[in-house]
Coordinates of C-alpha atoms and ligand atoms in Angstrom, one line a residue:
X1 CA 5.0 -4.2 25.4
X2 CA 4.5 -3.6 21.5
X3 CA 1.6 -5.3 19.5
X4 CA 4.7 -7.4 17.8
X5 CA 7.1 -8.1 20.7
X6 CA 9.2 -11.1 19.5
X7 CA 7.8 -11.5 16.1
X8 CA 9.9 -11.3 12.9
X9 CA 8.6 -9.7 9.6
X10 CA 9.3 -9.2 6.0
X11 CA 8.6 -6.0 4.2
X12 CA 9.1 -5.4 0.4
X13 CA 9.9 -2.3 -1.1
X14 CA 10.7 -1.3 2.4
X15 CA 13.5 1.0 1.7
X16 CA 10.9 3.9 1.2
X17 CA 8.0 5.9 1.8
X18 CA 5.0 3.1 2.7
X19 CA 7.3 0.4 3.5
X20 CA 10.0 2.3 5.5
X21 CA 7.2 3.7 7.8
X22 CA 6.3 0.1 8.0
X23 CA 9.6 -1.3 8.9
X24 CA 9.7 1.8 11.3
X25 CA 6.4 1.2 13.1
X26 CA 7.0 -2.5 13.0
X27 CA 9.9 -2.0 15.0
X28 CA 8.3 0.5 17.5
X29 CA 6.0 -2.4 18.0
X30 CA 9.2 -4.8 19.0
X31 CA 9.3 -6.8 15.8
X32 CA 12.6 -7.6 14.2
X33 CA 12.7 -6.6 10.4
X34 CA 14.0 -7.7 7.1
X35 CA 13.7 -5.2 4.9
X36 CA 14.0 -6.0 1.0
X37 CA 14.4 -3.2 -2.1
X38 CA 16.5 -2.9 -5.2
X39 CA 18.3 0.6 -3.5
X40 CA 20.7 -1.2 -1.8
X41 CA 22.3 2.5 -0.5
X42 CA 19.1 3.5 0.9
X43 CA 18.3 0.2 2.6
X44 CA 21.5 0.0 4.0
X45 CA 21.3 3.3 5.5
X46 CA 17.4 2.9 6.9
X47 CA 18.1 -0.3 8.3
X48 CA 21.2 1.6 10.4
X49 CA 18.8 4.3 11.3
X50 CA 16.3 1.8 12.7
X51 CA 18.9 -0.3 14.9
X52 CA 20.2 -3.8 15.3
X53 CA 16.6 -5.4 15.0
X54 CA 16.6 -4.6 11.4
X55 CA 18.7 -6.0 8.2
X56 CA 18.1 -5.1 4.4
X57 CA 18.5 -7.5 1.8
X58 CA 18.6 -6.5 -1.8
X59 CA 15.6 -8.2 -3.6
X60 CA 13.6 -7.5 -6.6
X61 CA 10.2 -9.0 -5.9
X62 CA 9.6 -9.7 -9.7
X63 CA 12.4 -12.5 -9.5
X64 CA 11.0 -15.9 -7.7
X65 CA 14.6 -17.2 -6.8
X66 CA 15.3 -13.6 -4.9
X67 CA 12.1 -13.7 -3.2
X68 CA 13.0 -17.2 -2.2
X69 CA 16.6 -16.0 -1.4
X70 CA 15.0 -13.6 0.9
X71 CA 12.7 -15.5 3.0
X72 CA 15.8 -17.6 3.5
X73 CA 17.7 -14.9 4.8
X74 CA 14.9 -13.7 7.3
X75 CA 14.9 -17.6 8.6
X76 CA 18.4 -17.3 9.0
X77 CA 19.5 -14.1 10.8
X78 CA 16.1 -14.5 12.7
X79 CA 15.4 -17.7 12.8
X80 CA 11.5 -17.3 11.9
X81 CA 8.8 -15.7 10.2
X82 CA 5.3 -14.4 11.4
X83 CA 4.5 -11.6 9.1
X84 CA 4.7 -11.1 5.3
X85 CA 3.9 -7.6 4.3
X86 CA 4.2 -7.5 0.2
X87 CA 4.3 -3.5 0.0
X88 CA 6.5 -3.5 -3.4
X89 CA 5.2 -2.1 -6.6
X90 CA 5.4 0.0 -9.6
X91 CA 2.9 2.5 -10.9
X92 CA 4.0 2.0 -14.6
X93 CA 4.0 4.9 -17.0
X94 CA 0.3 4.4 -17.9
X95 CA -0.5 8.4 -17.7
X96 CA -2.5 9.1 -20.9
X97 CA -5.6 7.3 -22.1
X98 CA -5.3 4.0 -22.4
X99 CA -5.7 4.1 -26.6
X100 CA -2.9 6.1 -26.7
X101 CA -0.6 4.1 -24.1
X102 CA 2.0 2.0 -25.5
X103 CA 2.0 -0.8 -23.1
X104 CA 5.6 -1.0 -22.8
X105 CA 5.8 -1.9 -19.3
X106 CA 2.3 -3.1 -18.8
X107 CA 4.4 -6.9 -17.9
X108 CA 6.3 -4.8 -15.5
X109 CA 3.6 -3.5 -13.8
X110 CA 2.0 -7.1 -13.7
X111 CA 5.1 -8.9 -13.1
X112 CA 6.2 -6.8 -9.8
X113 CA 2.6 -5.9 -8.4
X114 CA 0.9 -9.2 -8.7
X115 CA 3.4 -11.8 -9.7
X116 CA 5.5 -10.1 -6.7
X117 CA 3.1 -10.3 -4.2
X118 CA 1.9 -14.0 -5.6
X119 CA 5.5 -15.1 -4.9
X120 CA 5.9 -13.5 -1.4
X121 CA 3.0 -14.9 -0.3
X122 CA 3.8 -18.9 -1.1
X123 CA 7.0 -18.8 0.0
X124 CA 6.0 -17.2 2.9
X125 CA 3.0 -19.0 3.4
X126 CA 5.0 -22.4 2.8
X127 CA 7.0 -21.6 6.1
X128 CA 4.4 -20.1 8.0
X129 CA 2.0 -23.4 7.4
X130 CA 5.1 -25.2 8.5
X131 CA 5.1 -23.4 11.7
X132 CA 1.5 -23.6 12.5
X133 CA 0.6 -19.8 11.3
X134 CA 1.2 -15.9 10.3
X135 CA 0.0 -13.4 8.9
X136 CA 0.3 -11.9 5.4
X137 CA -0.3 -8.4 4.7
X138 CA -0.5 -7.7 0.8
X139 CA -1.0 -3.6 -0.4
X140 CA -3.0 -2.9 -2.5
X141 CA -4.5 0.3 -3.2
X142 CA -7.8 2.4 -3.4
X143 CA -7.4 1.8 -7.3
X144 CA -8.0 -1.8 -7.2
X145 CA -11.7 -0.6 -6.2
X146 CA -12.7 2.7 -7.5
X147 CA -12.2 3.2 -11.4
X148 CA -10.9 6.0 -12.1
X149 CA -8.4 8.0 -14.6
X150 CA -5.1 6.6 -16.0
X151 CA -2.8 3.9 -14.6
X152 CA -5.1 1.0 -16.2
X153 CA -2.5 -1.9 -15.7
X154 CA -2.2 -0.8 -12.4
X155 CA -5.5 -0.5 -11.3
X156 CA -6.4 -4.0 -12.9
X157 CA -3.1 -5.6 -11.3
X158 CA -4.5 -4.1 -8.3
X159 CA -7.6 -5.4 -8.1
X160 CA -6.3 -8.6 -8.9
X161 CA -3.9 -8.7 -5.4
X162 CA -7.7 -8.0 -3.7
X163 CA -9.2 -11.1 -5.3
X164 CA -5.7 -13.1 -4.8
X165 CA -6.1 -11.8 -0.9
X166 CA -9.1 -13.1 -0.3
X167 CA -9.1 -16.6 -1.9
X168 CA -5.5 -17.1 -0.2
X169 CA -7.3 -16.3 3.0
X170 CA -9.6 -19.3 2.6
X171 CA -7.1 -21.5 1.2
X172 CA -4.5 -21.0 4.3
X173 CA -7.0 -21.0 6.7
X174 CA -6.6 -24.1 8.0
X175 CA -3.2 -23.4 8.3
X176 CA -3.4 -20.6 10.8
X177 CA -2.2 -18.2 8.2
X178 CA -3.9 -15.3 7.8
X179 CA -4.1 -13.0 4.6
X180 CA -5.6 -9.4 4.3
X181 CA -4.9 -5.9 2.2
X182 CA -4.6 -2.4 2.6
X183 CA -6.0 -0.2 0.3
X184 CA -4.1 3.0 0.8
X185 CA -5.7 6.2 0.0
X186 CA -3.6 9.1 -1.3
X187 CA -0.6 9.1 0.8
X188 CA 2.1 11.4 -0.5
X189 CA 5.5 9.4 -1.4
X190 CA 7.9 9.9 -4.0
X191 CA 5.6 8.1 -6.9
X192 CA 2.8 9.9 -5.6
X193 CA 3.2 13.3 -4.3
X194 CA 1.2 15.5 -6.6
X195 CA 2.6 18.4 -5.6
X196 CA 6.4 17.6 -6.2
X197 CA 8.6 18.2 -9.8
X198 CA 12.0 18.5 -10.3
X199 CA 11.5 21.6 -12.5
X200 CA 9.5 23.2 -9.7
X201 CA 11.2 26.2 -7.2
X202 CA 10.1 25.1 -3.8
X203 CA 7.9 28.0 -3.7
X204 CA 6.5 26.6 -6.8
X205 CA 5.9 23.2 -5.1
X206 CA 4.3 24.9 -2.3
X207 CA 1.8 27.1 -4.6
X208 CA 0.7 23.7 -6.3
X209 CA 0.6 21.5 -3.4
X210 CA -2.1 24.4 -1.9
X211 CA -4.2 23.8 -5.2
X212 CA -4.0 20.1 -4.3
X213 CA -4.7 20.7 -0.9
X214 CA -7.8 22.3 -1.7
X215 CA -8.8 19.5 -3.8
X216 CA -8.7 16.9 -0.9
X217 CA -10.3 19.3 1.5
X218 CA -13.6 19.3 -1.3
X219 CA -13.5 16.1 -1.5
X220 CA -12.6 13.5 1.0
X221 CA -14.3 13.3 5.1
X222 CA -11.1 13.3 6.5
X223 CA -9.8 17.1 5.6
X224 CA -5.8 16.1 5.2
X225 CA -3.3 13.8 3.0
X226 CA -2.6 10.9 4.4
X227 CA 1.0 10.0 5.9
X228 CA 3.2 7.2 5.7
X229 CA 2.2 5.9 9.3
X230 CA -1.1 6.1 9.1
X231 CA -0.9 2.7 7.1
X232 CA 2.0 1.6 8.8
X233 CA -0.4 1.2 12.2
X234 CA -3.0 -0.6 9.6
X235 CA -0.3 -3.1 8.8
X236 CA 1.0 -3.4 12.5
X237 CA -2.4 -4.5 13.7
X238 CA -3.4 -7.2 10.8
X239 CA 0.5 -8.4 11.4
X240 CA -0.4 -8.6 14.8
X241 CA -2.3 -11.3 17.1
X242 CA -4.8 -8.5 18.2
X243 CA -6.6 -9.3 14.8
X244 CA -6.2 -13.1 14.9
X245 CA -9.3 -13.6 14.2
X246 CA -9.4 -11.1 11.0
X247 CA -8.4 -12.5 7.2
X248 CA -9.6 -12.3 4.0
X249 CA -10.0 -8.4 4.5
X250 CA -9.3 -5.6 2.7
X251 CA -9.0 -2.5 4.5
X252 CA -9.4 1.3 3.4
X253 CA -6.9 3.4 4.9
X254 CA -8.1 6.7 2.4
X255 CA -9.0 9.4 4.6
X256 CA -12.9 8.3 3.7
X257 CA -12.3 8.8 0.2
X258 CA -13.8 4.8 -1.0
X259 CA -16.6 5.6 1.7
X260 CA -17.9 8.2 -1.1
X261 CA -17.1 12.2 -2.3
X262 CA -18.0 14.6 0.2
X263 CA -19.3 16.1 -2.8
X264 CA -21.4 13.1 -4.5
X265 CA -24.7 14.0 -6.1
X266 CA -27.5 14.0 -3.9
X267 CA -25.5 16.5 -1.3
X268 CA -25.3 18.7 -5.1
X269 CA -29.1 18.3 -5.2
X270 CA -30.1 18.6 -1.6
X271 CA -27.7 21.9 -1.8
X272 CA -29.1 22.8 -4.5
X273 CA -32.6 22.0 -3.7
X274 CA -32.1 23.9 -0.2
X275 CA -30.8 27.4 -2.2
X276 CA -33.7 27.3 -4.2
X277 CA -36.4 27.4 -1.4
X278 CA -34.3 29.6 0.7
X279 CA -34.6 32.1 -2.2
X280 CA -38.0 32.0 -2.1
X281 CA -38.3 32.3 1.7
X282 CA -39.5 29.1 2.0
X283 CA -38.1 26.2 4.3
Ligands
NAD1 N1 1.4 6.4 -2.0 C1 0.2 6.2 -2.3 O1 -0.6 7.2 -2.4 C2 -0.4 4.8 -2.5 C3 -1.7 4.7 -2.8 C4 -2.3 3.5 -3.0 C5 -1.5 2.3 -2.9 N2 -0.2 2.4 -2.6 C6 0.6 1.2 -2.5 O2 1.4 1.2 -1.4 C7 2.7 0.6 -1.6 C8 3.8 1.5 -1.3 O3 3.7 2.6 -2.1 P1 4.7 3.9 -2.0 O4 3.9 5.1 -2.3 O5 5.4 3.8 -0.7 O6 5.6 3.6 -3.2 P2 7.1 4.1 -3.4 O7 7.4 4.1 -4.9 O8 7.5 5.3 -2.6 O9 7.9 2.8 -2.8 C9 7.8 1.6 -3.4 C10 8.9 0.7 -3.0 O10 8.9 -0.5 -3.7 C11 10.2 -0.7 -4.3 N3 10.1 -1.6 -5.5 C12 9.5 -1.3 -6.7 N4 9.7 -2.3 -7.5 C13 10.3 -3.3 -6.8 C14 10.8 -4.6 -7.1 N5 10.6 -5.1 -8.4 N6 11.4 -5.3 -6.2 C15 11.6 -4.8 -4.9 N7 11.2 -3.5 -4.6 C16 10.6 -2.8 -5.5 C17 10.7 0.6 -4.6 O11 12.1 0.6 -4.7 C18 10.3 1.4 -3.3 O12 11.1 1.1 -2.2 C19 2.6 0.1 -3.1 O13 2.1 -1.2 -3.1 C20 1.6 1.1 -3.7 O14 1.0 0.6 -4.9 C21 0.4 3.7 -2.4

């Protein structure tokens, strides 16, 4: 029996990459899934692919009254809801430094990643109160907690789903409703594949996807990129009952890469430090 025999879920942004391995794993695990996105050609088609358990609606998370529409469309082909998983959002075109950015779609960015995953969660929550409990699974991403280079608005939207998490989680507790995040790591998907460009021959894409390679070999634990599904089985298990007892969380899925660089400064100076004596014969 799957970890989410009988259970129905919601997954944002679900027509791609993160979401669609969610929707696919959820229904591995025996949950029946609504899956919401603005392509309604590729929802349509994943949700045919994944079998009669599954039905897309078209939905931009940004837009209360759709998010509303969509819960209400879950309740009725399914007649329930136990899991929310808010996985939509935008990266936003903040690429250069942030004095030079032109905050045009800085509200986007807000709007969709925070406002969208504020809005799935009440109206979620709302039912799942009513029914005596849930689950709520918000993504957020390893950029909410490390600063780093580019994408400010995304980053600070980010970080604000992590604080939003956690004080949902003691507000619905009483409720049975349970929130927690994901933080993935660098998981390749259309918006985040390093090594993809349309100008690019494939053997191109291949030369610079070994350069990245080399750069996540350096310097995460966990010597690979990171796949769809591995934060797909993340989301299965805080959907699930096995972790009934787990909210407020917010759980890495990076390869190791928030647990610090392979390459962080004292291994530079113990390294270093090592060289120097072996040079001069000494231990
Ligand atoms: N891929 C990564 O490396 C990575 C890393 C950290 C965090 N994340 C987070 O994981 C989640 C999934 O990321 P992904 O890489 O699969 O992204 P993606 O761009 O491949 O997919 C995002 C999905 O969200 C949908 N979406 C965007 N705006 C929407 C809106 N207004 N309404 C409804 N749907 C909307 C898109 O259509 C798409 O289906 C996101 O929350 C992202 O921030 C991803």
């Amino acid at each position: 029996m799957g970890q989410l025999e009988g259970k129905v879920a919601v997954v944002t942004g679900g027509t791609m990459g993160i979401g669609a391995a969610i929707a696919e794993v959820f229904v591995e695990e025996g949950a029946r899934v609504v899956i919401a996105g603005r392509n309604a050609e590729q929802g349509a088609a994943l949700a045919q692919r994944l079998g009669a358990s599954v039905r897309y609606r078209r939905t931009d998370v940004a837009q209360r009254d759709q998010v509303q529409a969509l819960i209400d469309f879950a309740l009725a082909e399914f007649g329930g809801l136990d899991a929310m998983v808010n996985n939509a959002a935008i990266t936003g075109a903040f690429h250069n430094r942030f004095l030079d950015d032109d905050m045009a779609d800085f509200d986007e960015v807000v709007r969709v990643n925070l406002a969208g995953v504020m809005y799935g969660s009440q109206i979620a929550a709302r039912y799942m109160a009513g029914q005596g409990g849930g689950a709520i699974v918000n993504l957020s991403s390893i950029a909410a907690e490390v600063p780093g280079f580019a994408l400010l608005a995304y980053r600070a939207a980010k970080a604000g789903v992590e604080n939003f998490t956690r004080s949902l989680a003691i507000d619905l507790g009483e409720y049975g409703v349970r929130v927690n995040a994901i933080q993935p790591g660098h998981i390749p998907t259309r918006n985040s594949d390093f090594g993809a460009h349309p100008g690019l021959t494939a053997a191109q894409s291949a030369e610079l996807n070994a350069i990245v390679d080399t750069i996540y070999n350096a310097d995460q634990p966990l010597k690979r990129r990171g796949d769809p599904r591995d934060v797909a089985y993340a989301a299965a298990f805080l959907a699930s009952d096995r972790a009934a007892y787990i909210t407020g969380q917010v759980i890495a899925v990076d390869g190791g890469v928030t647990a610090g660089s392979a390459f962080n400064q004292n291994k530079l100076l113990s390294d270093a430090r090592r060289d120097y004596l072996a040079k001069l014969g000494l231990e």
